[in-house]
mmCIF file of C-alpha atoms in Angstrom:
data_model
loop_
_atom_site.group_PDB
_atom_site.id
_atom_site.type_symbol
_atom_site.label_atom_id
_atom_site.label_comp_id
_atom_site.label_asym_id
_atom_site.label_seq_id
_atom_site.Cartn_x
_atom_site.Cartn_y
_atom_site.Cartn_z
ATOM 1 C CA MET C 95 82.804 163.443 156.954
ATOM 2 C CA THR C 96 84.722 160.622 155.345
ATOM 3 C CA ALA C 97 85.266 159.041 151.925
ATOM 4 C CA THR C 98 87.407 156.059 151.041
ATOM 5 C CA SER C 99 88.413 154.178 147.992
ATOM 6 C CA ALA C 100 85.415 152.088 148.898
ATOM 7 C CA THR C 101 83.591 154.428 146.577
ATOM 8 C CA MET C 102 85.867 153.294 143.775
ATOM 9 C CA ALA C 103 85.310 149.639 144.572
ATOM 10 C CA TYR C 104 81.562 150.095 144.800
ATOM 11 C CA CYS C 105 81.443 151.759 141.416
ATOM 12 C CA SER C 106 83.587 149.064 139.829
ATOM 13 C CA SER C 107 81.105 146.397 140.905
ATOM 14 C CA SER C 108 77.921 148.267 139.970
ATOM 15 C CA SER C 109 76.395 150.385 137.239
ATOM 16 C CA LEU C 110 76.523 153.502 139.370
ATOM 17 C CA ASN C 111 78.020 156.636 137.859
ATOM 18 C CA PRO C 112 80.955 157.562 140.159
ATOM 19 C CA SER C 113 80.200 161.265 139.828
ATOM 20 C CA LEU C 114 76.870 160.710 141.576
ATOM 21 C CA LEU C 115 78.698 159.745 144.740
ATOM 22 C CA PHE C 116 79.655 163.340 145.256
ATOM 23 C CA SER C 117 77.034 165.331 143.358
ATOM 24 C CA ASN C 118 73.988 163.570 144.813
ATOM 25 C CA PRO C 119 74.649 161.474 147.945
ATOM 26 C CA ASN C 120 70.987 160.439 148.096
ATOM 27 C CA THR C 121 71.615 158.134 145.134
ATOM 28 C CA LEU C 122 73.692 155.891 147.391
ATOM 29 C CA PRO C 123 72.393 155.592 150.972
ATOM 30 C CA GLN C 124 75.173 153.230 152.007
ATOM 31 C CA ILE C 125 78.653 152.924 150.545
ATOM 32 C CA PRO C 126 80.629 149.960 151.858
ATOM 33 C CA THR C 127 83.989 150.674 153.393
ATOM 34 C CA LEU C 128 86.416 148.790 151.188
ATOM 35 C CA PHE C 129 90.046 148.599 150.392
ATOM 36 C CA THR C 130 93.156 150.047 148.791
ATOM 37 C CA LEU C 131 93.129 153.444 150.460
ATOM 38 C CA SER C 132 92.525 154.271 154.073
ATOM 39 C CA ALA C 133 89.796 156.614 155.269
ATOM 40 C CA ILE C 134 89.797 160.078 153.739
ATOM 41 C CA ARG C 135 88.379 162.993 155.659
ATOM 42 C CA SER C 136 87.305 166.170 153.935
ATOM 43 C CA PRO C 137 84.621 168.786 154.613
ATOM 44 C CA GLN C 138 83.673 168.576 150.940
ATOM 45 C CA LEU C 139 82.978 164.846 150.865
ATOM 46 C CA ARG C 140 80.374 162.697 152.549
ATOM 47 C CA PHE C 141 80.825 159.050 153.458
ATOM 48 C CA TYR C 142 78.061 156.637 154.305
ATOM 49 C CA PRO C 143 79.336 153.780 156.489
ATOM 50 C CA LEU C 144 78.656 150.151 155.854
ATOM 51 C CA SER C 145 75.627 148.943 157.768
ATOM 52 C CA SER C 146 75.868 145.903 159.971
ATOM 53 C CA THR C 147 73.498 144.038 157.663
ATOM 54 C CA HIS C 148 76.040 144.231 154.846
ATOM 55 C CA ARG C 149 79.054 143.068 156.845
ATOM 56 C CA SER C 150 80.099 139.512 156.213
ATOM 57 C CA SER C 151 78.799 137.124 158.826
ATOM 58 C CA VAL C 152 81.033 134.277 159.935
ATOM 59 C CA ARG C 153 79.871 130.742 160.462
ATOM 60 C CA ARG C 154 82.467 128.372 161.849
ATOM 61 C CA LEU C 155 82.081 125.192 159.830
ATOM 62 C CA PRO C 156 84.386 122.177 159.772
ATOM 63 C CA VAL C 157 86.483 122.207 156.608
ATOM 64 C CA VAL C 158 88.406 119.339 155.081
ATOM 65 C CA SER C 159 91.189 120.615 152.883
ATOM 66 C CA GLY C 160 93.788 118.937 150.758
ATOM 67 C CA THR C 161 95.578 122.209 150.159
ATOM 68 C CA LEU C 162 99.336 122.379 150.107
ATOM 69 C CA THR C 163 100.795 125.255 152.105
ATOM 70 C CA VAL C 164 104.060 126.630 153.398
ATOM 71 C CA ASP C 165 104.518 125.656 157.040
ATOM 72 C CA SER C 166 104.405 128.488 159.528
ATOM 73 C CA PRO C 167 103.813 129.297 163.192
ATOM 74 C CA THR C 168 100.382 130.488 164.260
ATOM 75 C CA SER C 169 101.057 133.943 165.661
ATOM 76 C CA TYR C 170 102.601 137.209 164.585
ATOM 77 C CA ALA C 171 105.318 136.683 167.191
ATOM 78 C CA GLY C 172 106.525 133.603 165.307
ATOM 79 C CA ASP C 173 109.395 133.962 162.909
ATOM 80 C CA LYS C 174 111.037 132.268 159.962
ATOM 81 C CA HIS C 175 114.747 132.939 159.759
ATOM 82 C CA GLY C 176 114.170 136.064 161.823
ATOM 83 C CA LYS C 177 111.154 137.221 159.772
ATOM 84 C CA LYS C 178 107.774 137.815 161.367
ATOM 85 C CA LEU C 179 104.618 136.187 160.108
ATOM 86 C CA LEU C 180 102.393 138.760 158.398
ATOM 87 C CA LEU C 181 99.455 136.709 157.127
ATOM 88 C CA GLU C 182 98.196 133.257 157.985
ATOM 89 C CA VAL C 183 95.087 131.864 156.317
ATOM 90 C CA LYS C 184 93.751 128.484 157.414
ATOM 91 C CA ASP C 185 90.947 126.437 155.842
ATOM 92 C CA LEU C 186 89.220 129.563 154.518
ATOM 93 C CA THR C 187 85.829 128.982 152.916
ATOM 94 C CA ALA C 188 83.555 131.641 151.454
ATOM 95 C CA VAL C 189 80.410 132.080 149.391
ATOM 96 C CA ILE C 190 78.898 134.817 147.260
ATOM 97 C CA ALA C 191 76.731 136.710 149.731
ATOM 98 C CA GLU C 192 73.713 137.075 147.439
ATOM 99 C CA SER C 193 73.540 133.600 145.901
ATOM 100 C CA GLN C 194 75.354 131.599 148.594
ATOM 101 C CA GLN C 195 77.383 129.921 145.852
ATOM 102 C CA THR C 196 80.589 128.480 147.274
ATOM 103 C CA ILE C 197 83.717 130.104 145.841
ATOM 104 C CA LEU C 198 86.531 129.273 148.283
ATOM 105 C CA ASN C 199 86.885 125.673 149.408
ATOM 106 C CA GLY C 200 89.570 125.680 152.098
ATOM 107 C CA VAL C 201 92.409 128.062 151.266
ATOM 108 C CA ASN C 202 95.653 127.829 153.256
ATOM 109 C CA LEU C 203 98.433 130.377 152.888
ATOM 110 C CA THR C 204 101.194 131.926 154.966
ATOM 111 C CA VAL C 205 103.165 135.068 154.129
ATOM 112 C CA PHE C 206 106.182 136.282 156.093
ATOM 113 C CA GLU C 207 107.889 139.668 156.063
ATOM 114 C CA GLY C 208 109.995 140.371 153.000
ATOM 115 C CA GLU C 209 108.382 137.692 150.839
ATOM 116 C CA VAL C 210 106.836 137.916 147.384
ATOM 117 C CA HIS C 211 104.106 135.382 146.605
ATOM 118 C CA ALA C 212 102.236 134.844 143.355
ATOM 119 C CA ILE C 213 98.880 133.107 142.945
ATOM 120 C CA MET C 214 98.108 131.709 139.499
ATOM 121 C CA GLY C 215 95.210 129.713 138.127
ATOM 122 C CA LYS C 216 92.605 129.500 135.421
ATOM 123 C CA ASN C 217 89.696 131.932 135.206
ATOM 124 C CA GLY C 218 87.141 131.159 137.884
ATOM 125 C CA SER C 219 89.587 129.343 140.140
ATOM 126 C CA GLY C 220 89.029 131.801 143.012
ATOM 127 C CA LYS C 221 92.121 134.008 142.825
ATOM 128 C CA SER C 222 90.435 137.416 142.794
ATOM 129 C CA THR C 223 87.726 136.252 145.177
ATOM 130 C CA PHE C 224 90.396 135.256 147.683
ATOM 131 C CA SER C 225 92.000 138.684 147.494
ATOM 132 C CA LYS C 226 88.646 140.422 147.949
ATOM 133 C CA VAL C 227 87.753 138.254 150.931
ATOM 134 C CA LEU C 228 91.065 139.171 152.548
ATOM 135 C CA VAL C 229 90.252 142.867 152.387
ATOM 136 C CA GLY C 230 86.596 142.527 153.388
ATOM 137 C CA HIS C 231 84.594 142.962 150.194
ATOM 138 C CA PRO C 232 80.871 142.840 151.135
ATOM 139 C CA ASP C 233 79.943 140.715 148.116
ATOM 140 C CA TYR C 234 81.414 137.674 149.845
ATOM 141 C CA GLU C 235 80.593 135.897 153.088
ATOM 142 C CA VAL C 236 83.151 133.892 155.024
ATOM 143 C CA THR C 237 81.700 130.565 156.151
ATOM 144 C CA GLY C 238 84.706 128.974 157.814
ATOM 145 C CA GLY C 239 88.411 129.159 158.562
ATOM 146 C CA THR C 240 90.622 131.918 159.887
ATOM 147 C CA MET C 241 92.569 134.920 158.556
ATOM 148 C CA ILE C 242 95.223 136.357 160.880
ATOM 149 C CA PHE C 243 97.108 139.504 159.834
ATOM 150 C CA LYS C 244 99.905 140.783 162.076
ATOM 151 C CA GLY C 245 98.388 138.829 164.953
ATOM 152 C CA GLN C 246 94.909 140.319 164.424
ATOM 153 C CA ASP C 247 91.796 138.438 163.358
ATOM 154 C CA LEU C 248 90.711 139.957 160.055
ATOM 155 C CA LEU C 249 87.238 138.508 160.514
ATOM 156 C CA GLU C 250 86.767 140.819 163.491
ATOM 157 C CA MET C 251 87.771 143.899 161.470
ATOM 158 C CA ASP C 252 85.790 145.853 158.906
ATOM 159 C CA ALA C 253 87.384 146.737 155.587
ATOM 160 C CA GLU C 254 88.509 150.191 156.670
ATOM 161 C CA GLU C 255 90.239 148.791 159.745
ATOM 162 C CA ARG C 256 92.038 146.253 157.578
ATOM 163 C CA SER C 257 93.280 149.018 155.317
ATOM 164 C CA LEU C 258 94.457 151.187 158.199
ATOM 165 C CA SER C 259 96.269 148.223 159.745
ATOM 166 C CA GLY C 260 98.486 147.953 156.674
ATOM 167 C CA LEU C 261 96.620 145.749 154.192
ATOM 168 C CA PHE C 262 96.525 147.182 150.666
ATOM 169 C CA MET C 263 94.810 146.001 147.518
ATOM 170 C CA SER C 264 95.093 147.292 143.975
ATOM 171 C CA PHE C 265 92.183 147.168 141.565
ATOM 172 C CA GLN C 266 92.139 145.219 138.315
ATOM 173 C CA SER C 267 90.217 148.108 136.748
ATOM 174 C CA PRO C 268 90.509 151.233 138.931
ATOM 175 C CA VAL C 269 87.525 153.544 138.576
ATOM 176 C CA ALA C 270 87.591 157.323 138.324
ATOM 177 C CA ILE C 271 86.442 159.785 140.987
ATOM 178 C CA PRO C 272 85.532 163.045 139.215
ATOM 179 C CA GLY C 273 86.095 166.220 141.191
ATOM 180 C CA VAL C 274 88.696 164.752 143.575
ATOM 181 C CA SER C 275 92.325 165.515 142.770
ATOM 182 C CA ASN C 276 95.073 162.968 143.221
ATOM 183 C CA ALA C 277 96.913 165.326 145.561
ATOM 184 C CA ASP C 278 93.944 165.722 147.924
ATOM 185 C CA PHE C 279 93.042 162.064 147.707
ATOM 186 C CA LEU C 280 96.543 160.880 148.572
ATOM 187 C CA ASN C 281 97.062 163.506 151.265
ATOM 188 C CA MET C 282 93.904 162.609 153.129
ATOM 189 C CA ALA C 283 94.573 158.878 152.794
ATOM 190 C CA TYR C 284 98.111 159.321 154.076
ATOM 191 C CA ASN C 285 96.944 161.315 157.091
ATOM 192 C CA ALA C 286 94.335 158.679 157.956
ATOM 193 C CA ARG C 287 97.093 156.077 158.053
ATOM 194 C CA GLN C 288 99.291 158.396 160.137
ATOM 195 C CA ARG C 289 96.495 158.847 162.667
ATOM 196 C CA LYS C 290 96.122 155.096 162.948
ATOM 197 C CA LEU C 291 99.842 154.743 163.642
ATOM 198 C CA GLY C 292 99.877 157.677 166.076
ATOM 199 C CA LEU C 293 102.249 159.632 163.844
ATOM 200 C CA PRO C 294 102.165 163.324 162.812
ATOM 201 C CA GLU C 295 99.920 164.280 159.909
ATOM 202 C CA LEU C 296 101.170 166.392 157.012
ATOM 203 C CA GLY C 297 99.635 169.559 155.639
ATOM 204 C CA PRO C 298 99.413 170.118 151.858
ATOM 205 C CA ILE C 299 102.849 171.724 151.562
ATOM 206 C CA GLU C 300 104.649 169.127 153.663
ATOM 207 C CA PHE C 301 102.812 166.334 151.924
ATOM 208 C CA PHE C 302 103.807 167.643 148.500
ATOM 209 C CA SER C 303 107.457 167.216 149.459
ATOM 210 C CA HIS C 304 106.690 163.681 150.619
ATOM 211 C CA VAL C 305 104.786 162.603 147.515
ATOM 212 C CA TYR C 306 107.030 164.368 144.996
ATOM 213 C CA SER C 307 109.801 161.812 145.464
ATOM 214 C CA LYS C 308 107.328 159.000 144.815
ATOM 215 C CA LEU C 309 106.416 160.280 141.343
ATOM 216 C CA ASP C 310 109.759 159.282 139.856
ATOM 217 C CA LEU C 311 109.223 155.804 141.205
ATOM 218 C CA VAL C 312 106.169 155.317 138.978
ATOM 219 C CA ASN C 313 107.433 157.503 136.107
ATOM 220 C CA MET C 314 104.700 160.129 136.470
ATOM 221 C CA LYS C 315 104.973 163.892 135.942
ATOM 222 C CA MET C 316 104.177 166.489 138.598
ATOM 223 C CA ASP C 317 100.990 167.682 136.914
ATOM 224 C CA PHE C 318 99.576 164.219 137.531
ATOM 225 C CA LEU C 319 98.862 165.307 141.112
ATOM 226 C CA ASN C 320 96.460 168.022 139.953
ATOM 227 C CA ARG C 321 94.372 165.664 137.840
ATOM 228 C CA ASN C 322 91.237 164.050 139.202
ATOM 229 C CA VAL C 323 91.604 160.502 140.437
ATOM 230 C CA ASN C 324 91.859 158.251 137.360
ATOM 231 C CA GLU C 325 89.697 160.606 135.293
ATOM 232 C CA GLY C 326 90.826 160.417 131.667
ATOM 233 C CA PHE C 327 93.709 158.150 132.611
ATOM 234 C CA SER C 328 95.033 155.476 130.296
ATOM 235 C CA GLY C 329 95.228 151.901 131.555
ATOM 236 C CA GLY C 330 98.912 152.305 132.303
ATOM 237 C CA GLU C 331 98.354 155.552 134.192
ATOM 238 C CA ARG C 332 95.666 153.941 136.343
ATOM 239 C CA LYS C 333 97.976 151.086 137.267
ATOM 240 C CA ARG C 334 100.782 153.524 138.021
ATOM 241 C CA ASN C 335 98.356 155.464 140.199
ATOM 242 C CA GLU C 336 97.616 152.298 142.172
ATOM 243 C CA ILE C 337 101.316 151.772 142.842
ATOM 244 C CA LEU C 338 101.720 155.444 143.767
ATOM 245 C CA GLN C 339 98.994 154.948 146.389
ATOM 246 C CA LEU C 340 100.926 151.953 147.702
ATOM 247 C CA ALA C 341 104.121 153.989 147.824
ATOM 248 C CA VAL C 342 102.452 156.816 149.731
ATOM 249 C CA LEU C 343 100.680 154.585 152.250
ATOM 250 C CA GLY C 344 103.574 152.232 152.910
ATOM 251 C CA ALA C 345 101.425 149.122 153.430
ATOM 252 C CA ASP C 346 102.766 146.024 155.152
ATOM 253 C CA LEU C 347 101.121 143.605 152.708
ATOM 254 C CA ALA C 348 100.210 144.643 149.174
ATOM 255 C CA ILE C 349 97.749 142.493 147.243
ATOM 256 C CA LEU C 350 98.198 143.239 143.555
ATOM 257 C CA ASP C 351 95.313 141.826 141.550
ATOM 258 C CA GLU C 352 96.429 141.470 137.923
ATOM 259 C CA ILE C 353 98.411 144.694 137.795
ATOM 260 C CA ASP C 354 99.833 143.469 134.485
ATOM 261 C CA SER C 355 96.472 143.327 132.690
ATOM 262 C CA GLY C 356 96.126 145.823 129.873
ATOM 263 C CA LEU C 357 99.706 147.083 130.121
ATOM 264 C CA ASP C 358 102.167 147.362 127.271
ATOM 265 C CA VAL C 359 105.773 146.319 127.841
ATOM 266 C CA ASP C 360 106.988 149.786 128.836
ATOM 267 C CA ALA C 361 104.157 150.350 131.321
ATOM 268 C CA LEU C 362 104.640 146.877 132.783
ATOM 269 C CA GLN C 363 108.339 147.534 133.289
ATOM 270 C CA ASP C 364 107.581 150.854 135.013
ATOM 271 C CA VAL C 365 105.016 149.283 137.343
ATOM 272 C CA ALA C 366 107.236 146.295 138.135
ATOM 273 C CA LYS C 367 110.226 148.547 138.798
ATOM 274 C CA ALA C 368 108.126 150.601 141.208
ATOM 275 C CA VAL C 369 106.906 147.514 143.070
ATOM 276 C CA ASN C 370 110.442 146.178 143.366
ATOM 277 C CA GLY C 371 111.584 149.562 144.632
ATOM 278 C CA LEU C 372 109.015 149.441 147.425
ATOM 279 C CA LEU C 373 110.022 146.017 148.714
ATOM 280 C CA THR C 374 111.830 145.999 152.056
ATOM 281 C CA PRO C 375 112.717 143.256 154.552
ATOM 282 C CA ASN C 376 109.579 144.247 156.487
ATOM 283 C CA ASN C 377 106.813 144.272 153.863
ATOM 284 C CA SER C 378 105.462 141.691 151.456
ATOM 285 C CA VAL C 379 103.587 141.350 148.180
ATOM 286 C CA LEU C 380 100.897 138.904 147.111
ATOM 287 C CA MET C 381 100.393 139.005 143.330
ATOM 288 C CA ILE C 382 97.471 137.597 141.377
ATOM 289 C CA THR C 383 98.378 136.953 137.748
ATOM 290 C CA HIS C 384 97.777 134.758 134.716
ATOM 291 C CA TYR C 385 101.035 135.425 132.966
ATOM 292 C CA GLN C 386 104.684 134.460 133.190
ATOM 293 C CA ARG C 387 105.752 137.881 131.923
ATOM 294 C CA LEU C 388 104.979 139.624 135.227
ATOM 295 C CA LEU C 389 107.097 137.077 137.090
ATOM 296 C CA ASP C 390 110.023 137.952 134.825
ATOM 297 C CA TYR C 391 110.037 141.424 136.392
ATOM 298 C CA ILE C 392 108.779 140.782 139.932
ATOM 299 C CA LYS C 393 110.270 137.480 141.029
ATOM 300 C CA PRO C 394 108.283 135.642 143.707
ATOM 301 C CA ALA C 395 109.772 133.320 146.275
ATOM 302 C CA TYR C 396 106.630 131.192 146.155
ATOM 303 C CA ILE C 397 104.091 130.420 143.457
ATOM 304 C CA HIS C 398 100.702 128.983 144.403
ATOM 305 C CA ILE C 399 98.377 127.329 141.911
ATOM 306 C CA MET C 400 94.675 127.715 142.609
ATOM 307 C CA GLU C 401 91.952 125.399 141.375
ATOM 308 C CA ASN C 402 88.318 125.086 142.425
ATOM 309 C CA GLY C 403 88.677 127.579 145.244
ATOM 310 C CA ARG C 404 91.765 126.169 146.920
ATOM 311 C CA ILE C 405 95.537 126.184 146.567
ATOM 312 C CA VAL C 406 96.438 122.801 145.120
ATOM 313 C CA ARG C 407 100.155 123.240 144.642
ATOM 314 C CA THR C 408 102.930 125.464 145.979
ATOM 315 C CA GLY C 409 106.444 125.787 144.635
ATOM 316 C CA ASP C 410 109.231 128.148 143.668
ATOM 317 C CA ILE C 411 109.722 130.103 140.446
ATOM 318 C CA SER C 412 110.349 126.886 138.517
ATOM 319 C CA LEU C 413 106.647 126.120 138.880
ATOM 320 C CA ALA C 414 105.892 129.000 136.504
ATOM 321 C CA SER C 415 108.169 127.479 133.867
ATOM 322 C CA GLU C 416 106.441 124.135 134.309
ATOM 323 C CA LEU C 417 103.122 125.882 133.841
ATOM 324 C CA GLU C 418 104.357 127.650 130.723
ATOM 325 C CA LYS C 419 105.356 124.351 129.124
ATOM 326 C CA GLY C 420 102.505 122.056 130.096
ATOM 327 C CA GLY C 421 99.613 124.343 131.099
ATOM 328 C CA TYR C 422 97.467 123.948 134.195
ATOM 329 C CA LYS C 423 96.423 120.411 133.340
ATOM 330 C CA ALA C 424 99.991 119.276 133.947
ATOM 331 C CA ILE C 425 100.247 120.624 137.471
ATOM 332 C CA THR C 426 96.750 120.764 138.978
ATOM 333 C CA THR C 427 94.378 118.112 140.184
ATOM 334 C CA ALA C 428 91.741 116.638 137.946
#
């Protein structure tokens, strides 16, 4: 039987009490497989897979886009100064599944190994929707375009497969899972990723040695592992927990959706330091943020401005300074 952080995502987008997921499975006949953590297997937990009727359908429609993008090859084998292409998004369009309201209007983006990208934009511009579409959130339906991750078509993969392949997403507001300890949660998620990679799994003792070194990275104490996932956590602790999950799983591309929201200066510095400590020449980060202050700690190579569901401008870090001085009206289209 399997559980994933899909349960957390489902709770965050509904009025469901998270504790009911484990105390009374009949209250939720189908839990969508979502993102952040890979599959978790435990004899104490039950997972209900996403039905085919809830998976996003894909309609190939012609899209005309005026989006600016960083040039890139079209396959994972391509390289840029010796770096492999991790993610390539072309002319991506998407709607809200229930209402069919268009949210994304032709997004283009490329991310190579070792790069940090930031997406900025006003509320409602499509930033968070784009990140959720990348990881397969069932609330959105892709209507056109392509998403290629490490040479694989994301549109052909369910959310759990995307997670296991190395795509990670943090939550803006991580929900709690009562009755499930951080240690068990992380251990089972780690082993699911190991199975996907064909690598040895770790038992509780071996895993403790592995995760112990990660605690210093996010400035958390050892007793944190015995606490239930996000239960009674402060905002800063929840964000640290997200980065700890990233550290344990070792994702290839981390999508960090407003990790700076609700954090004081000290917590922001801790989270940013942890993210910087996880960066290698082989992995990348895509940050969603409103604020310059995050970019002072995690410095992106590229900044993308989103407006009306598309990226309308791409530049380097100086674009953030331009935004700080003149606001979005100075750098986006009318």
